[in-house]
């Protein structure tokens, strides 16, 4: 769920450091990339090796130790962060952050970062309720820093009251929700991806170059945003995406059956598969023998899945793709009309970095009312985000 997200965790010195070990372990299981920074005091409670082993990454304590790469380390880490978590946050670090003091790795990187900063305080109740600490927290809140409020209960010092670090479950849930947009929660979405294969005989088939990467990127992004995802996939060499239903198909006819039997229950349908337009008119059930003569294979049209959906769809938001090598916009507009798409994503497959196989694409998107938007070359996963943003809008 957090694949591709980089979380920097600033660990400061309090007994609750041991709970942050669990936070790191949980975030790692969600596939986050993690860099842990520790204050010198934090290392009195847990060694850097513990965090190193769980985060599978180096841990920085000393500002002046040999850098891992020839970058200005505190700036590089600050820029890499998608989110900065300070946990446990002592009264000391909260005070330093509120007053612009940067005198160690944690306080320096947190000052340098432009990523959202989440602070999980943990301290004795007397300290937590102290007017100066409360004022510092209010100041930080008014500057846009976020807090994960501590729990109330028996503290390590034996006192009862506010100041226990929030549970690892709550910390992980809070920052996961903050990083992942859940705007597709409750929506059922069907995505098609990959090529189809149309058999000629038991060993040969007609297909195309689709790798499935575009459709899989959309499926993964939709899952991350809370959708209930069904992926109908042609034969591809991609790893299955966890947390979604994948239905493997081979031919256009199988893809048609898989899609049509599910379309009624869907809120959104996105057809990024490169479905064969033609299939051999007659399947030969034994391997065809070669001769010295020319060979012609009669082809017939496959069923147009998108066209059928366009003719029966009720509530569904319907997104199509167009793979074109000439008159891209004009041809895509014709497809909007004939297949009743609400949005079409067209790629000029003759351009370098666009279309089949690669991790990037160059697309234009056209809405059913004719508005055309062009995008520069970008990663398929970023195009997936834009398609889903438009779908939600
Ligand atoms: O898989 P990748 O390697 O990542 O490559 C991505 C891609 C190039 C396959 C993708 O970006 C793309 O363009 N997919 C659509 C390819 C295609 O079949 O385009 P088309 O213009 O031929 O078809 C138009 C639309 O009708 C498509 O939404 C297609 O899924 C649909 N169609 C086509 C034929 C058919 N029999 N049934 C259909 O539903």
Coordinates of C-alpha atoms and ligand atoms in Angstrom, one line a residue:
X1 CA 0.0 0.0 0.0
X2 CA 2.9 2.4 0.7
X3 CA 5.1 1.2 -2.2
X4 CA 7.0 4.1 -3.6
X5 CA 6.4 6.2 -0.5
X6 CA 9.4 7.3 1.6
X7 CA 8.9 8.0 5.2
X8 CA 11.6 9.6 7.4
X9 CA 11.2 8.9 11.1
X10 CA 12.9 11.2 13.6
X11 CA 13.3 9.2 16.8
X12 CA 14.0 11.2 20.0
X13 CA 14.9 10.1 23.5
X14 CA 12.1 8.7 25.5
X15 CA 11.2 5.2 26.8
X16 CA 8.4 5.0 24.1
X17 CA 11.2 4.5 21.5
X18 CA 10.5 0.7 21.9
X19 CA 7.0 1.2 20.4
X20 CA 8.5 3.0 17.4
X21 CA 10.4 -0.2 16.6
X22 CA 6.9 -1.7 16.0
X23 CA 5.8 1.3 14.0
X24 CA 8.8 0.8 11.6
X25 CA 8.1 -2.9 11.3
X26 CA 4.5 -2.3 10.4
X27 CA 5.3 0.4 7.9
X28 CA 7.9 -1.9 6.3
X29 CA 5.2 -4.6 5.9
X30 CA 3.2 -2.0 4.0
X31 CA 6.2 -1.6 1.6
X32 CA 7.2 1.9 2.7
X33 CA 10.8 3.0 2.2
X34 CA 12.0 4.2 5.6
X35 CA 15.0 6.3 6.8
X36 CA 15.4 6.5 10.5
X37 CA 17.2 9.4 12.2
X38 CA 17.9 9.1 15.9
X39 CA 19.0 11.7 18.5
X40 CA 21.9 10.7 20.7
X41 CA 19.5 10.3 23.6
X42 CA 17.2 7.9 21.6
X43 CA 20.2 5.5 21.2
X44 CA 20.3 5.2 25.0
X45 CA 17.0 3.3 24.8
X46 CA 17.3 1.3 21.5
X47 CA 20.4 0.9 19.3
X48 CA 20.5 2.1 15.7
X49 CA 21.1 -1.6 14.7
X50 CA 17.5 -2.5 15.7
X51 CA 16.0 0.2 13.3
X52 CA 18.6 -0.6 10.6
X53 CA 17.6 -4.3 10.6
X54 CA 13.9 -3.5 10.4
X55 CA 14.0 -0.6 8.0
X56 CA 16.6 -2.3 5.9
X57 CA 18.3 1.1 5.6
X58 CA 21.1 3.0 7.3
X59 CA 20.3 5.0 10.4
X60 CA 21.8 8.4 10.9
X61 CA 22.6 9.7 14.4
X62 CA 25.6 12.0 14.0
X63 CA 25.4 15.0 11.7
X64 CA 29.2 14.7 11.0
X65 CA 29.6 11.0 10.4
X66 CA 30.9 10.0 6.9
X67 CA 27.9 10.4 4.5
X68 CA 26.6 7.4 2.6
X69 CA 26.5 9.2 -0.7
X70 CA 28.2 12.4 -1.9
X71 CA 25.1 14.5 -1.3
X72 CA 24.5 17.0 1.4
X73 CA 22.9 14.3 3.6
X74 CA 20.5 16.2 5.7
X75 CA 19.1 18.0 2.6
X76 CA 19.0 14.8 0.5
X77 CA 17.0 13.0 3.2
X78 CA 14.7 16.0 3.7
X79 CA 13.9 16.0 0.0
X80 CA 13.4 12.3 -0.3
X81 CA 10.6 12.3 2.3
X82 CA 7.0 12.0 1.4
X83 CA 6.2 12.3 5.1
X84 CA 8.2 13.0 8.2
X85 CA 7.2 11.4 11.4
X86 CA 8.7 12.5 14.7
X87 CA 8.1 9.7 17.2
X88 CA 8.3 9.6 20.1
X89 CA 8.4 13.4 20.2
X90 CA 9.8 14.7 23.5
X91 CA 9.1 18.1 24.9
X92 CA 12.6 19.0 23.9
X93 CA 12.2 18.3 20.1
X94 CA 8.8 20.0 20.2
X95 CA 10.4 23.1 21.8
X96 CA 13.3 23.1 19.3
X97 CA 10.9 22.7 16.3
X98 CA 8.7 25.5 17.6
X99 CA 11.7 27.8 17.9
X100 CA 13.7 27.0 14.8
X101 CA 16.6 25.3 16.6
X102 CA 18.4 22.8 14.4
X103 CA 21.3 21.3 16.3
X104 CA 21.3 17.6 15.4
X105 CA 20.2 15.4 12.5
X106 CA 16.5 15.1 13.6
X107 CA 16.0 18.8 14.2
X108 CA 18.0 19.8 11.1
X109 CA 16.2 17.4 8.6
X110 CA 12.7 18.2 10.0
X111 CA 13.5 21.9 9.4
X112 CA 14.7 21.3 5.9
X113 CA 11.9 19.1 4.7
X114 CA 8.9 20.3 2.6
X115 CA 7.1 17.0 3.3
X116 CA 4.1 17.0 5.8
X117 CA 5.4 16.5 9.3
X118 CA 3.5 14.4 11.8
X119 CA 4.4 14.6 15.5
X120 CA 3.6 11.9 18.0
X121 CA 4.4 13.3 21.5
X122 CA 5.2 11.1 24.4
X123 CA 6.2 12.4 27.8
X124 CA 5.2 12.7 31.5
X125 CA 1.8 14.2 32.1
X126 CA 3.2 17.1 34.0
X127 CA 5.4 18.0 31.0
X128 CA 2.7 17.4 28.5
X129 CA 0.3 19.7 30.3
X130 CA 2.9 22.3 31.0
X131 CA 1.8 25.7 29.5
X132 CA 5.1 26.1 27.5
X133 CA 4.8 22.7 25.9
X134 CA 1.1 23.3 25.1
X135 CA 2.0 26.7 23.6
X136 CA 4.7 25.2 21.5
X137 CA 2.4 22.5 20.2
X138 CA -0.3 25.2 19.4
X139 CA 2.3 27.2 17.5
X140 CA 3.4 24.2 15.5
X141 CA -0.3 23.3 14.7
X142 CA -0.9 26.9 13.5
X143 CA 2.2 26.5 11.2
X144 CA 0.7 23.3 9.6
X145 CA 2.4 20.6 11.6
X146 CA 0.2 17.6 12.4
X147 CA -0.1 15.9 15.7
X148 CA -1.0 12.3 16.7
X149 CA -2.4 13.0 20.1
X150 CA -1.0 10.8 22.9
X151 CA -3.1 8.3 24.9
X152 CA -4.0 8.7 28.5
X153 CA -3.1 6.0 31.0
X154 CA -0.3 4.7 33.2
X155 CA 3.0 6.2 32.1
X156 CA 6.4 4.6 32.5
X157 CA 7.1 6.9 35.5
X158 CA 4.1 5.5 37.3
X159 CA 1.9 8.7 36.8
X160 CA -1.6 8.4 35.4
X161 CA -2.7 10.8 32.7
X162 CA -2.1 12.1 29.2
X163 CA 1.3 11.5 27.6
X164 CA 1.5 7.9 26.5
X165 CA 2.7 7.6 22.9
X166 CA -0.3 6.7 20.6
X167 CA -0.4 3.0 19.9
X168 CA 1.7 1.8 16.9
X169 CA -1.6 0.8 15.2
X170 CA -3.0 4.3 15.5
X171 CA 0.3 5.9 14.3
X172 CA 0.5 3.7 11.3
X173 CA -3.2 4.1 10.4
X174 CA -3.0 7.9 10.8
X175 CA 0.0 8.3 8.6
X176 CA -1.1 5.8 6.0
X177 CA -4.4 7.6 5.7
X178 CA -2.5 10.9 5.4
X179 CA -0.3 9.5 2.5
X180 CA -2.9 7.6 0.6
X181 CA -5.9 9.3 -0.9
X182 CA -8.9 7.1 -0.2
X183 CA -11.3 8.9 -2.6
X184 CA -12.3 5.6 -4.3
X185 CA -13.4 3.9 -1.1
X186 CA -16.7 2.0 -1.7
X187 CA -16.4 2.2 -5.5
X188 CA -16.3 -1.0 -7.6
X189 CA -14.0 -0.7 -10.6
X190 CA -13.2 -3.0 -13.4
X191 CA -10.0 -2.6 -15.4
X192 CA -8.8 -4.6 -18.4
X193 CA -5.1 -4.9 -19.2
X194 CA -2.7 -6.7 -21.4
X195 CA -3.0 -8.2 -24.8
X196 CA -5.3 -11.0 -26.0
X197 CA -4.1 -14.1 -27.9
X198 CA -6.2 -15.5 -30.7
X199 CA -5.2 -19.1 -31.4
X200 CA -4.5 -20.2 -35.0
X201 CA -3.6 -23.8 -34.0
X202 CA -2.3 -25.4 -30.7
X203 CA 1.1 -23.7 -31.1
X204 CA 0.5 -20.3 -32.8
X205 CA -1.5 -17.3 -32.1
X206 CA -2.1 -13.6 -33.1
X207 CA -1.3 -11.1 -30.4
X208 CA 0.2 -7.6 -29.9
X209 CA 2.9 -6.0 -27.8
X210 CA 0.9 -5.0 -24.8
X211 CA 2.7 -5.8 -21.5
X212 CA -0.2 -4.9 -19.3
X213 CA 1.9 -2.3 -17.5
X214 CA -0.6 0.5 -18.1
X215 CA -3.6 -1.4 -16.9
X216 CA -1.8 -2.9 -13.9
X217 CA -0.7 0.6 -12.9
X218 CA -4.3 1.8 -12.9
X219 CA -5.4 -1.2 -10.9
X220 CA -2.7 -0.7 -8.2
X221 CA -3.5 3.0 -7.9
X222 CA -7.2 2.3 -7.7
X223 CA -6.6 -0.3 -4.9
X224 CA -4.4 2.2 -3.0
X225 CA -7.2 4.7 -3.2
X226 CA -9.6 2.3 -1.6
X227 CA -11.5 0.9 -4.6
X228 CA -12.8 -2.6 -4.8
X229 CA -10.8 -3.6 -7.9
X230 CA -11.4 -6.4 -10.5
X231 CA -8.7 -6.7 -13.0
X232 CA -9.4 -8.7 -16.2
X233 CA -6.0 -9.5 -17.5
X234 CA -4.7 -11.0 -20.8
X235 CA -1.5 -13.0 -20.7
X236 CA 1.3 -10.9 -19.2
X237 CA 4.5 -11.3 -17.3
X238 CA 3.6 -9.1 -14.3
X239 CA 3.4 -10.0 -10.7
X240 CA -0.2 -10.3 -9.3
X241 CA -1.3 -7.3 -7.4
X242 CA -2.3 -8.1 -3.8
X243 CA -5.6 -7.1 -2.5
X244 CA -7.5 -7.1 -5.8
X245 CA -9.3 -9.8 -7.8
X246 CA -7.5 -10.8 -11.0
X247 CA -9.3 -12.8 -13.6
X248 CA -6.9 -14.3 -16.2
X249 CA -8.1 -14.6 -19.7
X250 CA -6.4 -15.4 -23.0
X251 CA -8.7 -14.6 -25.9
X252 CA -10.9 -11.6 -26.8
X253 CA -13.9 -13.9 -26.4
X254 CA -12.8 -14.9 -22.8
X255 CA -12.2 -11.2 -22.0
X256 CA -15.7 -10.4 -23.4
X257 CA -17.3 -13.0 -21.1
X258 CA -15.3 -12.0 -18.0
X259 CA -16.1 -8.3 -18.5
X260 CA -19.7 -8.5 -19.6
X261 CA -20.8 -10.8 -16.7
X262 CA -19.5 -8.3 -14.2
X263 CA -20.1 -4.9 -15.7
X264 CA -23.6 -4.3 -14.2
X265 CA -22.2 -4.2 -10.6
X266 CA -19.4 -1.8 -11.5
X267 CA -19.3 2.0 -10.9
X268 CA -16.3 2.5 -13.1
X269 CA -14.9 0.5 -16.1
X270 CA -11.5 1.3 -17.6
X271 CA -10.5 -0.5 -20.8
X272 CA -6.8 -0.3 -21.2
X273 CA -6.4 -3.8 -22.7
X274 CA -5.2 -4.1 -26.3
X275 CA -7.9 -6.5 -27.5
X276 CA -7.4 -8.2 -30.8
X277 CA -9.7 -6.8 -33.4
X278 CA -9.5 -10.0 -35.5
X279 CA -9.2 -13.7 -34.8
X280 CA -8.6 -16.7 -37.1
X281 CA -12.0 -17.6 -38.6
X282 CA -11.2 -21.3 -38.1
X283 CA -9.2 -22.8 -35.4
X284 CA -7.1 -25.8 -36.6
X285 CA -6.9 -28.3 -33.7
X286 CA -3.7 -30.0 -34.9
X287 CA -0.4 -28.2 -35.5
X288 CA -0.6 -26.9 -39.1
X289 CA 2.1 -28.4 -41.3
X290 CA 4.3 -26.1 -43.4
X291 CA 4.3 -26.5 -47.1
X292 CA 6.2 -24.7 -49.9
X293 CA 3.0 -22.8 -50.8
X294 CA 1.9 -19.4 -49.5
X295 CA -0.5 -19.5 -46.6
X296 CA -3.4 -17.3 -46.1
X297 CA -5.4 -17.3 -42.8
X298 CA -9.0 -16.0 -43.0
X299 CA -9.7 -13.6 -40.1
X300 CA -13.0 -12.5 -38.6
X301 CA -13.8 -9.7 -36.3
X302 CA -13.7 -10.3 -32.5
X303 CA -16.6 -8.9 -30.5
X304 CA -16.0 -5.3 -29.6
X305 CA -16.3 -5.3 -25.8
X306 CA -16.1 -1.6 -25.3
X307 CA -18.8 -1.0 -27.9
X308 CA -21.1 -3.4 -26.2
X309 CA -20.6 -1.8 -22.8
X310 CA -21.2 1.6 -24.4
X311 CA -24.6 0.4 -25.6
X312 CA -25.8 -1.1 -22.3
X313 CA -24.1 1.0 -19.6
X314 CA -26.2 2.7 -17.1
X315 CA -24.5 4.4 -14.1
X316 CA -20.9 3.4 -15.0
X317 CA -18.2 6.0 -15.7
X318 CA -16.5 4.5 -18.8
X319 CA -12.9 5.1 -19.7
X320 CA -11.4 3.9 -23.0
X321 CA -8.0 3.9 -24.5
X322 CA -7.0 4.5 -28.1
X323 CA -3.7 3.2 -29.5
X324 CA -3.1 5.3 -32.7
X325 CA -0.2 6.0 -35.0
X326 CA -1.8 8.7 -37.1
X327 CA -4.6 11.3 -36.7
X328 CA -4.5 10.5 -33.0
X329 CA -7.0 13.0 -31.7
X330 CA -9.4 12.7 -34.7
X331 CA -9.5 8.9 -34.5
X332 CA -9.8 8.9 -30.7
X333 CA -12.8 11.3 -30.9
X334 CA -14.5 8.9 -33.3
X335 CA -14.0 6.1 -30.7
X336 CA -15.6 8.3 -28.0
X337 CA -18.7 8.5 -30.2
X338 CA -18.9 4.9 -31.4
X339 CA -18.1 3.3 -28.0
X340 CA -19.8 6.0 -25.8
X341 CA -16.7 6.6 -23.6
X342 CA -16.9 9.3 -20.9
X343 CA -13.2 9.8 -21.2
X344 CA -10.6 8.4 -23.7
X345 CA -6.9 8.2 -23.1
X346 CA -5.0 8.2 -26.4
X347 CA -1.4 7.3 -27.0
X348 CA 0.5 7.8 -30.3
X349 CA 2.3 4.5 -30.3
X350 CA 4.8 5.7 -32.9
X351 CA 6.4 8.1 -30.3
X352 CA 9.4 7.0 -28.4
X353 CA 8.4 6.5 -24.7
X354 CA 4.8 6.0 -25.5
X355 CA 2.4 3.0 -25.8
X356 CA 3.5 -0.6 -25.4
X357 CA 5.9 -2.3 -23.0
X358 CA 7.8 0.6 -21.4
X359 CA 7.2 2.2 -18.0
X360 CA 6.3 5.5 -19.5
X361 CA 3.6 6.8 -21.9
X362 CA 2.7 10.0 -23.6
X363 CA -1.0 10.5 -23.7
X364 CA -3.8 13.0 -24.4
X365 CA -7.1 12.7 -22.7
X366 CA -10.4 13.7 -24.3
X367 CA -13.6 14.0 -22.4
X368 CA -16.9 13.2 -24.0
X369 CA -17.7 16.9 -24.4
X370 CA -14.6 17.3 -26.6
X371 CA -12.1 18.9 -24.2
X372 CA -8.6 17.7 -25.1
X373 CA -5.6 17.8 -22.7
X374 CA -2.1 16.8 -23.7
X375 CA 0.5 15.4 -21.2
X376 CA 4.3 15.1 -21.5
X377 CA 6.0 11.8 -21.2
X378 CA 5.4 10.4 -17.7
X379 CA 5.5 7.2 -15.8
X380 CA 2.5 5.0 -16.4
X381 CA 1.8 5.0 -12.6
X382 CA 1.5 8.8 -12.7
X383 CA -0.8 8.7 -15.7
X384 CA -2.9 6.2 -13.7
X385 CA -3.3 8.8 -11.0
X386 CA -4.5 11.4 -13.5
X387 CA -7.0 9.1 -15.0
X388 CA -8.5 8.3 -11.6
X389 CA -8.5 11.9 -10.6
X390 CA -10.5 12.7 -13.7
X391 CA -12.8 9.8 -13.1
X392 CA -13.5 10.9 -9.6
X393 CA -14.1 14.5 -10.7
Ligands
LIG1 O1 0.1 -2.8 -21.9 P1 1.2 -1.7 -22.1 O2 2.4 -2.4 -22.7 O3 1.5 -0.9 -20.9 O4 0.7 -0.7 -23.2 C1 -0.3 0.2 -23.0 C2 -1.3 0.2 -24.2 C3 -0.6 0.8 -25.4 C4 -1.9 -1.2 -24.5 C5 -2.5 1.1 -23.7 O5 -2.0 2.4 -23.4 C6 -3.6 1.2 -24.8 O6 -3.5 2.1 -25.7 N1 -4.6 0.4 -24.8 C7 -5.7 0.3 -25.8 C8 -5.2 -0.4 -27.0 C9 -6.2 -0.6 -28.0 O7 -6.7 -1.7 -28.2 O8 -6.7 0.5 -28.6 P2 -7.8 0.5 -29.8 O9 -7.7 1.8 -30.3 O10 -7.6 -0.6 -30.7 O11 -9.2 0.2 -29.0 C10 -10.0 1.2 -28.5 C11 -10.7 0.8 -27.2 O12 -11.6 -0.3 -27.5 C12 -9.8 0.3 -26.2 O13 -10.2 0.8 -24.9 C13 -9.9 -1.3 -26.3 O14 -9.7 -1.9 -25.0 C14 -11.3 -1.4 -26.7 N2 -11.6 -2.6 -27.5 C15 -11.0 -2.8 -28.7 C16 -11.2 -3.9 -29.5 C17 -12.2 -4.9 -29.0 N3 -12.5 -6.0 -29.7 N4 -12.8 -4.7 -27.8 C18 -12.5 -3.6 -27.1 O15 -13.1 -3.4 -26.0

